[in-house]
PDB file of C-alpha atoms in Angstrom:
ATOM      1  CA  MET A   1     -84.871  54.051 -48.895  1.00  0.00           C
ATOM      2  CA  SER A   2     -83.210  55.593 -51.931  1.00  0.00           C
ATOM      3  CA  ARG A   3     -84.638  54.736 -55.346  1.00  0.00           C
ATOM      4  CA  ARG A   4     -81.931  56.596 -57.313  1.00  0.00           C
ATOM      5  CA  ARG A   5     -80.684  53.443 -59.072  1.00  0.00           C
ATOM      6  CA  ILE A   6     -84.013  51.972 -60.199  1.00  0.00           C
ATOM      7  CA  GLY A   7     -84.134  53.610 -63.644  1.00  0.00           C
ATOM      8  CA  PHE A   8     -86.604  53.470 -66.528  1.00  0.00           C
ATOM      9  CA  TRP A   9     -86.449  49.853 -67.401  1.00  0.00           C
ATOM     10  CA  TYR A  10     -86.956  48.532 -63.910  1.00  0.00           C
ATOM     11  CA  ARG A  11     -89.896  50.912 -63.488  1.00  0.00           C
ATOM     12  CA  LEU A  12     -91.375  49.707 -66.759  1.00  0.00           C
ATOM     13  CA  ALA A  13     -91.048  46.131 -65.616  1.00  0.00           C
ATOM     14  CA  ALA A  14     -92.699  46.978 -62.334  1.00  0.00           C
ATOM     15  CA  VAL A  15     -95.687  48.619 -64.302  1.00  0.00           C
ATOM     16  CA  ILE A  16     -96.158  45.447 -66.165  1.00  0.00           C
ATOM     17  CA  CYS A  17     -95.552  42.836 -63.397  1.00  0.00           C
ATOM     18  CA  LYS A  18     -96.821  44.327 -60.241  1.00  0.00           C
ATOM     19  CA  PRO A  19    -100.527  44.454 -60.979  1.00  0.00           C
ATOM     20  CA  PRO A  20    -100.902  40.684 -61.586  1.00  0.00           C
ATOM     21  CA  LEU A  21     -98.669  39.986 -58.639  1.00  0.00           C
ATOM     22  CA  LEU A  22    -100.848  42.115 -56.393  1.00  0.00           C
ATOM     23  CA  VAL A  23    -103.852  40.275 -57.523  1.00  0.00           C
ATOM     24  CA  LEU A  24    -102.388  36.780 -57.208  1.00  0.00           C
ATOM     25  CA  PHE A  25    -100.516  37.144 -53.939  1.00  0.00           C
ATOM     26  CA  LYS A  26    -101.099  38.534 -50.470  1.00  0.00           C
ATOM     27  CA  ARG A  27     -97.970  39.717 -48.900  1.00  0.00           C
ATOM     28  CA  ASP A  28     -96.278  39.030 -45.518  1.00  0.00           C
ATOM     29  CA  TRP A  29     -92.943  40.915 -45.878  1.00  0.00           C
ATOM     30  CA  ARG A  30     -90.822  41.426 -42.771  1.00  0.00           C
ATOM     31  CA  GLY A  31     -87.326  42.647 -42.025  1.00  0.00           C
ATOM     32  CA  MET A  32     -87.046  45.370 -44.713  1.00  0.00           C
ATOM     33  CA  GLU A  33     -84.995  47.383 -42.251  1.00  0.00           C
ATOM     34  CA  HIS A  34     -82.107  44.923 -42.817  1.00  0.00           C
ATOM     35  CA  ILE A  35     -81.750  46.013 -46.481  1.00  0.00           C
ATOM     36  CA  PRO A  36     -78.959  48.585 -46.638  1.00  0.00           C
ATOM     37  CA  ALA A  37     -80.054  51.996 -47.666  1.00  0.00           C
ATOM     38  CA  ASP A  38     -76.766  52.770 -49.284  1.00  0.00           C
ATOM     39  CA  GLY A  39     -73.710  50.991 -50.690  1.00  0.00           C
ATOM     40  CA  GLY A  40     -73.224  47.666 -52.370  1.00  0.00           C
ATOM     41  CA  PHE A  41     -74.461  44.461 -50.847  1.00  0.00           C
ATOM     42  CA  ILE A  42     -75.444  40.857 -51.642  1.00  0.00           C
ATOM     43  CA  THR A  43     -78.701  39.046 -50.899  1.00  0.00           C
ATOM     44  CA  ALA A  44     -78.773  35.299 -50.529  1.00  0.00           C
ATOM     45  CA  VAL A  45     -82.234  33.860 -51.087  1.00  0.00           C
ATOM     46  CA  ASN A  46     -83.719  30.297 -51.037  1.00  0.00           C
ATOM     47  CA  HIS A  47     -85.263  29.085 -54.154  1.00  0.00           C
ATOM     48  CA  ASN A  48     -88.361  26.805 -54.355  1.00  0.00           C
ATOM     49  CA  SER A  49     -90.469  27.969 -57.260  1.00  0.00           C
ATOM     50  CA  TYR A  50     -90.023  29.185 -60.824  1.00  0.00           C
ATOM     51  CA  LEU A  51     -92.048  32.240 -59.641  1.00  0.00           C
ATOM     52  CA  ASP A  52     -89.361  33.234 -57.187  1.00  0.00           C
ATOM     53  CA  PRO A  53     -87.585  35.744 -59.508  1.00  0.00           C
ATOM     54  CA  LEU A  54     -90.842  37.650 -59.983  1.00  0.00           C
ATOM     55  CA  VAL A  55     -92.229  37.611 -56.524  1.00  0.00           C
ATOM     56  CA  TYR A  56     -88.858  38.151 -54.829  1.00  0.00           C
ATOM     57  CA  ALA A  57     -88.000  41.016 -57.289  1.00  0.00           C
ATOM     58  CA  HIS A  58     -91.388  42.571 -56.302  1.00  0.00           C
ATOM     59  CA  PHE A  59     -90.347  42.541 -52.699  1.00  0.00           C
ATOM     60  CA  GLN A  60     -86.972  43.969 -53.200  1.00  0.00           C
ATOM     61  CA  TYR A  61     -88.256  46.644 -55.592  1.00  0.00           C
ATOM     62  CA  ASN A  62     -90.457  47.832 -52.747  1.00  0.00           C
ATOM     63  CA  THR A  63     -87.425  48.266 -50.519  1.00  0.00           C
ATOM     64  CA  GLY A  64     -85.987  50.819 -52.982  1.00  0.00           C
ATOM     65  CA  ARG A  65     -82.906  48.697 -53.663  1.00  0.00           C
ATOM     66  CA  VAL A  66     -83.491  46.725 -56.804  1.00  0.00           C
ATOM     67  CA  PRO A  67     -81.599  43.396 -57.285  1.00  0.00           C
ATOM     68  CA  ARG A  68     -79.265  42.437 -60.160  1.00  0.00           C
ATOM     69  CA  PHE A  69     -79.712  38.782 -61.020  1.00  0.00           C
ATOM     70  CA  LEU A  70     -77.394  36.375 -62.858  1.00  0.00           C
ATOM     71  CA  ALA A  71     -79.152  34.921 -65.770  1.00  0.00           C
ATOM     72  CA  LYS A  72     -78.355  32.806 -68.902  1.00  0.00           C
ATOM     73  CA  HIS A  73     -77.052  34.986 -71.754  1.00  0.00           C
ATOM     74  CA  SER A  74     -79.746  33.704 -74.189  1.00  0.00           C
ATOM     75  CA  LEU A  75     -82.305  35.825 -72.363  1.00  0.00           C
ATOM     76  CA  PHE A  76     -80.462  38.985 -73.365  1.00  0.00           C
ATOM     77  CA  ARG A  77     -80.242  38.297 -77.144  1.00  0.00           C
ATOM     78  CA  LYS A  78     -83.393  39.750 -78.690  1.00  0.00           C
ATOM     79  CA  GLY A  79     -86.926  40.966 -78.320  1.00  0.00           C
ATOM     80  CA  PHE A  80     -88.634  42.751 -75.456  1.00  0.00           C
ATOM     81  CA  VAL A  81     -87.301  40.375 -72.792  1.00  0.00           C
ATOM     82  CA  GLY A  82     -83.770  40.928 -73.953  1.00  0.00           C
ATOM     83  CA  ALA A  83     -84.310  44.714 -73.796  1.00  0.00           C
ATOM     84  CA  VAL A  84     -85.676  44.484 -70.262  1.00  0.00           C
ATOM     85  CA  MET A  85     -82.836  42.273 -69.102  1.00  0.00           C
ATOM     86  CA  ARG A  86     -80.245  44.570 -70.602  1.00  0.00           C
ATOM     87  CA  GLY A  87     -82.001  47.710 -69.411  1.00  0.00           C
ATOM     88  CA  THR A  88     -82.479  46.561 -65.841  1.00  0.00           C
ATOM     89  CA  GLY A  89     -78.818  45.690 -65.503  1.00  0.00           C
ATOM     90  CA  GLN A  90     -79.122  41.955 -65.062  1.00  0.00           C
ATOM     91  CA  ILE A  91     -75.898  40.009 -65.406  1.00  0.00           C
ATOM     92  CA  PRO A  92     -75.489  37.591 -68.365  1.00  0.00           C
ATOM     93  CA  VAL A  93     -73.932  34.179 -67.770  1.00  0.00           C
ATOM     94  CA  TYR A  94     -72.024  32.510 -70.580  1.00  0.00           C
ATOM     95  CA  ARG A  95     -71.862  28.717 -70.082  1.00  0.00           C
ATOM     96  CA  GLU A  96     -68.878  26.664 -71.197  1.00  0.00           C
ATOM     97  CA  THR A  97     -67.119  29.572 -72.929  1.00  0.00           C
ATOM     98  CA  THR A  98     -64.087  31.752 -72.468  1.00  0.00           C
ATOM     99  CA  ASP A  99     -66.503  34.495 -71.328  1.00  0.00           C
ATOM    100  CA  ALA A 100     -67.664  32.477 -68.318  1.00  0.00           C
ATOM    101  CA  LEU A 101     -65.554  34.520 -65.916  1.00  0.00           C
ATOM    102  CA  SER A 102     -67.320  37.709 -67.001  1.00  0.00           C
ATOM    103  CA  ALA A 103     -70.368  37.043 -64.830  1.00  0.00           C
ATOM    104  CA  PHE A 104     -68.289  36.658 -61.761  1.00  0.00           C
ATOM    105  CA  ARG A 105     -66.338  39.815 -62.498  1.00  0.00           C
ATOM    106  CA  ALA A 106     -69.628  41.717 -63.384  1.00  0.00           C
ATOM    107  CA  ALA A 107     -71.134  40.619 -60.018  1.00  0.00           C
ATOM    108  CA  ILE A 108     -68.108  41.917 -58.121  1.00  0.00           C
ATOM    109  CA  ASP A 109     -68.128  45.166 -60.110  1.00  0.00           C
ATOM    110  CA  ALA A 110     -71.837  45.728 -59.446  1.00  0.00           C
ATOM    111  CA  VAL A 111     -71.445  45.272 -55.719  1.00  0.00           C
ATOM    112  CA  GLU A 112     -68.386  47.577 -55.646  1.00  0.00           C
ATOM    113  CA  ARG A 113     -70.325  50.201 -57.679  1.00  0.00           C
ATOM    114  CA  GLY A 114     -72.946  50.210 -54.881  1.00  0.00           C
ATOM    115  CA  GLU A 115     -75.512  47.906 -56.345  1.00  0.00           C
ATOM    116  CA  CYS A 116     -77.252  44.841 -54.901  1.00  0.00           C
ATOM    117  CA  VAL A 117     -76.520  41.443 -56.522  1.00  0.00           C
ATOM    118  CA  ALA A 118     -79.068  38.706 -55.627  1.00  0.00           C
ATOM    119  CA  PHE A 119     -77.914  35.111 -55.405  1.00  0.00           C
ATOM    120  CA  TYR A 120     -79.729  31.850 -55.187  1.00  0.00           C
ATOM    121  CA  PRO A 121     -76.875  30.047 -53.424  1.00  0.00           C
ATOM    122  CA  GLU A 122     -78.400  26.637 -54.156  1.00  0.00           C
ATOM    123  CA  GLY A 123     -77.870  27.313 -57.814  1.00  0.00           C
ATOM    124  CA  THR A 124     -81.273  25.823 -58.814  1.00  0.00           C
ATOM    125  CA  LEU A 125     -84.669  24.950 -57.379  1.00  0.00           C
ATOM    126  CA  THR A 126     -84.211  23.073 -54.093  1.00  0.00           C
ATOM    127  CA  ARG A 127     -84.453  19.200 -54.488  1.00  0.00           C
ATOM    128  CA  ASP A 128     -84.992  18.741 -50.814  1.00  0.00           C
ATOM    129  CA  PRO A 129     -88.245  16.605 -50.590  1.00  0.00           C
ATOM    130  CA  ASP A 130     -89.680  19.120 -48.094  1.00  0.00           C
ATOM    131  CA  LEU A 131     -88.318  22.207 -49.840  1.00  0.00           C
ATOM    132  CA  TRP A 132     -85.752  23.169 -47.238  1.00  0.00           C
ATOM    133  CA  PRO A 133     -82.566  24.866 -48.491  1.00  0.00           C
ATOM    134  CA  MET A 134     -80.126  22.343 -49.759  1.00  0.00           C
ATOM    135  CA  THR A 135     -76.311  22.618 -49.907  1.00  0.00           C
ATOM    136  CA  GLY A 136     -75.127  25.836 -51.437  1.00  0.00           C
ATOM    137  CA  LYS A 137     -72.683  26.648 -54.134  1.00  0.00           C
ATOM    138  CA  THR A 138     -69.733  28.878 -53.423  1.00  0.00           C
ATOM    139  CA  GLY A 139     -70.260  31.838 -55.826  1.00  0.00           C
ATOM    140  CA  VAL A 140     -72.003  33.908 -53.209  1.00  0.00           C
ATOM    141  CA  ALA A 141     -69.221  33.339 -50.715  1.00  0.00           C
ATOM    142  CA  ARG A 142     -66.530  34.138 -53.272  1.00  0.00           C
ATOM    143  CA  VAL A 143     -68.095  37.495 -54.135  1.00  0.00           C
ATOM    144  CA  ALA A 144     -68.727  38.301 -50.492  1.00  0.00           C
ATOM    145  CA  LEU A 145     -65.213  37.552 -49.343  1.00  0.00           C
ATOM    146  CA  GLN A 146     -63.665  39.443 -52.244  1.00  0.00           C
ATOM    147  CA  THR A 147     -65.801  42.540 -51.836  1.00  0.00           C
ATOM    148  CA  ARG A 148     -66.304  42.319 -48.034  1.00  0.00           C
ATOM    149  CA  ARG A 149     -69.711  43.821 -48.506  1.00  0.00           C
ATOM    150  CA  PRO A 150     -72.779  42.705 -46.390  1.00  0.00           C
ATOM    151  CA  VAL A 151     -74.460  39.409 -47.229  1.00  0.00           C
ATOM    152  CA  VAL A 152     -78.130  39.645 -46.290  1.00  0.00           C
ATOM    153  CA  PRO A 153     -79.860  36.302 -45.789  1.00  0.00           C
ATOM    154  CA  ILE A 154     -83.505  36.166 -46.967  1.00  0.00           C
ATOM    155  CA  ALA A 155     -86.004  33.353 -46.641  1.00  0.00           C
ATOM    156  CA  GLN A 156     -89.193  33.261 -48.721  1.00  0.00           C
ATOM    157  CA  TRP A 157     -92.204  30.929 -48.733  1.00  0.00           C
ATOM    158  CA  GLY A 158     -95.489  30.781 -50.575  1.00  0.00           C
ATOM    159  CA  ALA A 159     -94.696  31.025 -54.286  1.00  0.00           C
ATOM    160  CA  ASN A 160     -94.210  27.291 -54.147  1.00  0.00           C
ATOM    161  CA  HIS A 161     -97.859  26.903 -53.186  1.00  0.00           C
ATOM    162  CA  ALA A 162     -98.857  28.684 -56.418  1.00  0.00           C
ATOM    163  CA  LEU A 163     -96.324  26.892 -58.524  1.00  0.00           C
ATOM    164  CA  PRO A 164     -94.552  24.004 -56.853  1.00  0.00           C
ATOM    165  CA  PRO A 165     -91.066  23.042 -58.165  1.00  0.00           C
ATOM    166  CA  TYR A 166     -91.170  21.336 -61.570  1.00  0.00           C
ATOM    167  CA  ALA A 167     -95.012  21.523 -61.663  1.00  0.00           C
ATOM    168  CA  LYS A 168     -96.535  21.927 -65.026  1.00  0.00           C
ATOM    169  CA  LYS A 169     -99.537  23.959 -64.063  1.00  0.00           C
ATOM    170  CA  PRO A 170     -99.903  26.654 -61.413  1.00  0.00           C
ATOM    171  CA  ALA A 171    -102.526  26.573 -58.708  1.00  0.00           C
ATOM    172  CA  LEU A 172    -103.262  30.307 -58.333  1.00  0.00           C
ATOM    173  CA  TRP A 173    -106.549  30.090 -56.520  1.00  0.00           C
ATOM    174  CA  PRO A 174    -107.355  30.536 -53.782  1.00  0.00           C
ATOM    175  CA  ARG A 175    -104.999  33.427 -53.418  1.00  0.00           C
ATOM    176  CA  LYS A 176    -101.660  32.559 -51.846  1.00  0.00           C
ATOM    177  CA  THR A 177     -99.539  34.560 -49.457  1.00  0.00           C
ATOM    178  CA  HIS A 178     -95.886  35.361 -50.270  1.00  0.00           C
ATOM    179  CA  HIS A 179     -93.900  35.357 -47.019  1.00  0.00           C
ATOM    180  CA  VAL A 180     -90.486  37.073 -46.879  1.00  0.00           C
ATOM    181  CA  LEU A 181     -88.178  37.360 -43.798  1.00  0.00           C
ATOM    182  CA  VAL A 182     -84.975  39.283 -43.983  1.00  0.00           C
ATOM    183  CA  GLY A 183     -82.220  38.693 -41.473  1.00  0.00           C
ATOM    184  CA  GLU A 184     -79.271  40.686 -40.298  1.00  0.00           C
ATOM    185  CA  PRO A 185     -76.136  40.415 -42.444  1.00  0.00           C
ATOM    186  CA  VAL A 186     -74.138  37.167 -41.979  1.00  0.00           C
ATOM    187  CA  ASP A 187     -70.984  37.607 -39.959  1.00  0.00           C
ATOM    188  CA  LEU A 188     -68.147  36.421 -42.331  1.00  0.00           C
ATOM    189  CA  GLU A 189     -65.273  38.373 -40.720  1.00  0.00           C
ATOM    190  CA  ARG A 190     -63.689  35.105 -39.519  1.00  0.00           C
ATOM    191  CA  PHE A 191     -63.120  34.107 -43.101  1.00  0.00           C
ATOM    192  CA  TYR A 192     -61.405  37.350 -44.107  1.00  0.00           C
ATOM    193  CA  ASP A 193     -57.582  37.630 -44.711  1.00  0.00           C
ATOM    194  CA  LYS A 194     -57.286  33.854 -45.314  1.00  0.00           C
ATOM    195  CA  GLU A 195     -56.473  31.836 -48.338  1.00  0.00           C
ATOM    196  CA  MET A 196     -59.576  31.277 -50.427  1.00  0.00           C
ATOM    197  CA  THR A 197     -59.408  27.472 -50.325  1.00  0.00           C
ATOM    198  CA  PRO A 198     -62.296  25.171 -51.357  1.00  0.00           C
ATOM    199  CA  GLU A 199     -62.659  24.300 -47.621  1.00  0.00           C
ATOM    200  CA  LEU A 200     -62.884  28.015 -46.594  1.00  0.00           C
ATOM    201  CA  LEU A 201     -65.380  28.784 -49.332  1.00  0.00           C
ATOM    202  CA  LYS A 202     -67.468  25.756 -48.355  1.00  0.00           C
ATOM    203  CA  ASP A 203     -67.559  26.861 -44.696  1.00  0.00           C
ATOM    204  CA  ALA A 204     -68.454  30.409 -45.610  1.00  0.00           C
ATOM    205  CA  THR A 205     -71.249  29.162 -47.928  1.00  0.00           C
ATOM    206  CA  GLU A 206     -72.577  26.931 -45.119  1.00  0.00           C
ATOM    207  CA  ALA A 207     -72.732  29.895 -42.791  1.00  0.00           C
ATOM    208  CA  ILE A 208     -74.870  31.755 -45.278  1.00  0.00           C
ATOM    209  CA  MET A 209     -77.122  28.685 -45.840  1.00  0.00           C
ATOM    210  CA  ALA A 210     -77.538  28.194 -42.127  1.00  0.00           C
ATOM    211  CA  ALA A 211     -78.738  31.849 -41.773  1.00  0.00           C
ATOM    212  CA  ILE A 212     -81.303  31.386 -44.552  1.00  0.00           C
ATOM    213  CA  THR A 213     -82.512  28.126 -43.084  1.00  0.00           C
ATOM    214  CA  THR A 214     -83.035  29.651 -39.645  1.00  0.00           C
ATOM    215  CA  LEU A 215     -85.156  32.350 -41.191  1.00  0.00           C
ATOM    216  CA  LEU A 216     -87.114  29.758 -43.134  1.00  0.00           C
ATOM    217  CA  GLU A 217     -87.771  27.801 -39.960  1.00  0.00           C
ATOM    218  CA  GLU A 218     -89.253  30.955 -38.396  1.00  0.00           C
ATOM    219  CA  LEU A 219     -91.456  31.514 -41.474  1.00  0.00           C
ATOM    220  CA  ARG A 220     -92.642  27.912 -41.570  1.00  0.00           C
ATOM    221  CA  GLY A 221     -92.920  27.402 -37.866  1.00  0.00           C
ATOM    222  CA  GLU A 222     -90.976  24.072 -37.864  1.00  0.00           C
ATOM    223  CA  LYS A 223     -87.484  22.783 -37.738  1.00  0.00           C
ATOM    224  CA  ALA A 224     -85.442  21.876 -40.747  1.00  0.00           C
ATOM    225  CA  PRO A 225     -83.807  18.417 -40.978  1.00  0.00           C
ATOM    226  CA  PRO A 226     -80.536  18.128 -39.019  1.00  0.00           C
ATOM    227  CA  LYS A 227     -78.630  17.204 -42.286  1.00  0.00           C
ATOM    228  CA  ARG A 228     -78.842  19.450 -45.287  1.00  0.00           C
ATOM    229  CA  TYR A 229     -79.888  17.733 -48.545  1.00  0.00           C
ATOM    230  CA  ASP A 230     -76.848  17.299 -50.831  1.00  0.00           C
ATOM    231  CA  PRO A 231     -77.686  16.748 -54.527  1.00  0.00           C
ATOM    232  CA  ARG A 232     -74.173  15.387 -55.115  1.00  0.00           C
ATOM    233  CA  GLU A 233     -74.554  12.651 -52.594  1.00  0.00           C
ATOM    234  CA  ALA A 234     -78.066  11.885 -53.903  1.00  0.00           C
ATOM    235  CA  ARG A 235     -76.684  11.409 -57.418  1.00  0.00           C
ATOM    236  CA  ILE A 236     -73.990   9.085 -56.170  1.00  0.00           C
ATOM    237  CA  ALA A 237     -76.478   7.080 -54.297  1.00  0.00           C
ATOM    238  CA  GLN A 238     -78.760   6.865 -57.424  1.00  0.00           C
ATOM    239  CA  ARG A 239     -75.801   5.641 -59.521  1.00  0.00           C
ATOM    240  CA  ARG A 240     -74.876   3.028 -56.932  1.00  0.00           C
ATOM    241  CA  LYS A 241     -78.413   1.759 -56.753  1.00  0.00           C
ATOM    242  CA  ALA A 242     -78.639   1.623 -60.612  1.00  0.00           C
ATOM    243  CA  ARG A 243     -75.331  -0.398 -60.799  1.00  0.00           C
ATOM    244  CA  GLN A 244     -76.505  -2.725 -58.084  1.00  0.00           C
ATOM    245  CA  SER A 245     -79.802  -3.306 -59.838  1.00  0.00           C
ATOM    246  CA  ALA A 246     -77.959  -4.022 -63.128  1.00  0.00           C
ATOM    247  CA  VAL A 247     -75.683  -6.502 -61.418  1.00  0.00           C
ATOM    248  CA  ALA A 248     -78.608  -8.252 -59.737  1.00  0.00           C
ATOM    249  CA  SER A 249     -80.544  -8.389 -62.991  1.00  0.00           C
ATOM    250  CA  ALA A 250     -77.598  -9.945 -64.867  1.00  0.00           C
ATOM    251  CA  ASP A 251     -76.525 -12.435 -62.155  1.00  0.00           C
ATOM    252  CA  GLY A 252     -79.897 -13.137 -60.613  1.00  0.00           C
ATOM    253  CA  THR A 253     -78.149 -12.487 -57.213  1.00  0.00           C
ATOM    254  CA  ALA A 254     -78.102  -9.785 -54.671  1.00  0.00           C
ATOM    255  CA  PRO A 255     -75.305  -7.246 -55.615  1.00  0.00           C
ATOM    256  CA  SER A 256     -72.337  -6.695 -53.388  1.00  0.00           C
ATOM    257  CA  SER A 257     -71.924  -3.115 -52.073  1.00  0.00           C
ATOM    258  CA  THR A 258     -68.163  -3.511 -52.109  1.00  0.00           C
ATOM    259  CA  SER A 259     -68.066  -3.988 -55.836  1.00  0.00           C
ATOM    260  CA  THR A 260     -69.010  -0.348 -56.406  1.00  0.00           C
ATOM    261  CA  THR A 261     -66.762   1.278 -53.870  1.00  0.00           C
ATOM    262  CA  SER A 262     -63.993   2.362 -56.148  1.00  0.00           C
ATOM    263  CA  THR A 263     -66.401   3.632 -58.818  1.00  0.00           C
ATOM    264  CA  ASP A 264     -68.419   5.553 -56.241  1.00  0.00           C
ATOM    265  CA  SER A 265     -65.136   7.172 -54.991  1.00  0.00           C
ATOM    266  CA  ALA A 266     -64.368   8.278 -58.522  1.00  0.00           C
ATOM    267  CA  ASP A 267     -67.862   9.651 -58.827  1.00  0.00           C
ATOM    268  CA  GLY A 268     -67.474  11.511 -55.564  1.00  0.00           C
ATOM    269  CA  ALA A 269     -64.209  13.053 -56.679  1.00  0.00           C
ATOM    270  CA  SER A 270     -65.754  14.146 -59.952  1.00  0.00           C
ATOM    271  CA  GLU A 271     -68.868  15.631 -58.342  1.00  0.00           C
ATOM    272  CA  SER A 272     -66.870  17.499 -55.766  1.00  0.00           C
ATOM    273  CA  ALA A 273     -64.796  19.063 -58.492  1.00  0.00           C
ATOM    274  CA  SER A 274     -67.895  20.377 -60.254  1.00  0.00           C
ATOM    275  CA  GLY A 275     -70.749  20.547 -57.753  1.00  0.00           C
ATOM    276  CA  LEU A 276     -69.617  23.226 -55.316  1.00  0.00           C
ATOM    277  CA  THR A 277     -69.244  26.322 -57.441  1.00  0.00           C
ATOM    278  CA  GLY A 278     -70.742  29.797 -57.940  1.00  0.00           C
ATOM    279  CA  GLN A 279     -74.148  31.221 -58.346  1.00  0.00           C
ATOM    280  CA  GLY A 280     -77.057  29.685 -60.293  1.00  0.00           C
ATOM    281  CA  SER A 281     -76.739  27.942 -63.534  1.00  0.00           C
ATOM    282  CA  SER A 282     -73.499  29.666 -64.333  1.00  0.00           C
ATOM    283  CA  ALA A 283     -71.663  28.158 -61.366  1.00  0.00           C
ATOM    284  CA  ARG A 284     -69.602  25.485 -62.999  1.00  0.00           C
ATOM    285  CA  THR A 285     -68.402  27.758 -65.817  1.00  0.00           C
ATOM    286  CA  LYS A 286     -67.386  30.457 -63.366  1.00  0.00           C
ATOM    287  CA  GLY A 287     -65.500  28.130 -61.262  1.00  0.00           C
ATOM    288  CA  GLY A 288     -63.598  26.599 -64.161  1.00  0.00           C
ATOM    289  CA  ALA A 289     -62.770  29.992 -65.618  1.00  0.00           C
ATOM    290  CA  ALA A 290     -61.552  31.241 -62.324  1.00  0.00           C
ATOM    291  CA  ARG A 291     -59.216  28.415 -61.930  1.00  0.00           C
ATOM    292  CA  THR A 292     -57.590  29.361 -65.187  1.00  0.00           C
ATOM    293  CA  GLU A 293     -56.601  32.683 -63.525  1.00  0.00           C
ATOM    294  CA  GLY A 294     -54.945  30.765 -60.708  1.00  0.00           C
ATOM    295  CA  SER A 295     -57.400  31.573 -57.934  1.00  0.00           C
ATOM    296  CA  ALA A 296     -58.167  28.867 -55.431  1.00  0.00           C
ATOM    297  CA  GLU A 297     -61.388  27.326 -56.663  1.00  0.00           C
ATOM    298  CA  GLU A 298     -63.769  24.754 -55.357  1.00  0.00           C
ATOM    299  CA  SER A 299     -65.453  23.480 -58.335  1.00  0.00           C
ATOM    300  CA  LYS A 300     -75.043  27.964 -58.730  1.00  0.00           C
TER     301      LYS A 300
END
């Protein structure tokens, strides 16, 4: 595959990062033939370890089509890391500012220029207890439907064995295997030429998440749960439990579930307004900024 777009800074990052990754991880990488050789496209990848950006970037670098990630703007400010982030063409995300929409526009521009933009549709490390993909945010679907470029689903597994989610210390030995399985592009044509409503974006996002989950089932050799973990629902349940415990503690009686119904409904409305947005940690700001331009929003 063509390497014409890699450039000096990506090659420098590879020189620095690849040797330790080669030492620490064995590789089981399959499906590279589904990575487009030319033209812009999107990859949608599950996220279960803080090591994912490194090990996944290693994989995609080897395909010849390097990814452009969305990352918080503070990483771009100064020092060597900032120089690498700018030089490799990563996309800065400005949270809670009038520049929030710039990340969304930059992702679209990059795809339309013929680049690859990599999304973690879950927006953060999965919180599913067994590390299955949880509900996705709609940024990846929004970019896909606006550009009509291929969305390539990718499942990865193994970096989480070296550094589990939210673990404080890595477990690098014995050497782990990084598994990657790339699928065929997700068929989103049924969503084209329709109003980009929150419901349509949610359905398109779920189609992408379902493709990733199917690939991960193949990698893991087991079936995912029938219902996808939804962090919004989990937060509402936690709030309900906390309120019930407080009532029980104050009254010395078992709390009534009906007493929390109206508050839970308000929580649900608030969560649905903010929890189904675009890619990564920038999602809520992108969704809010996009609404100011009058586009149909659902709010990584």
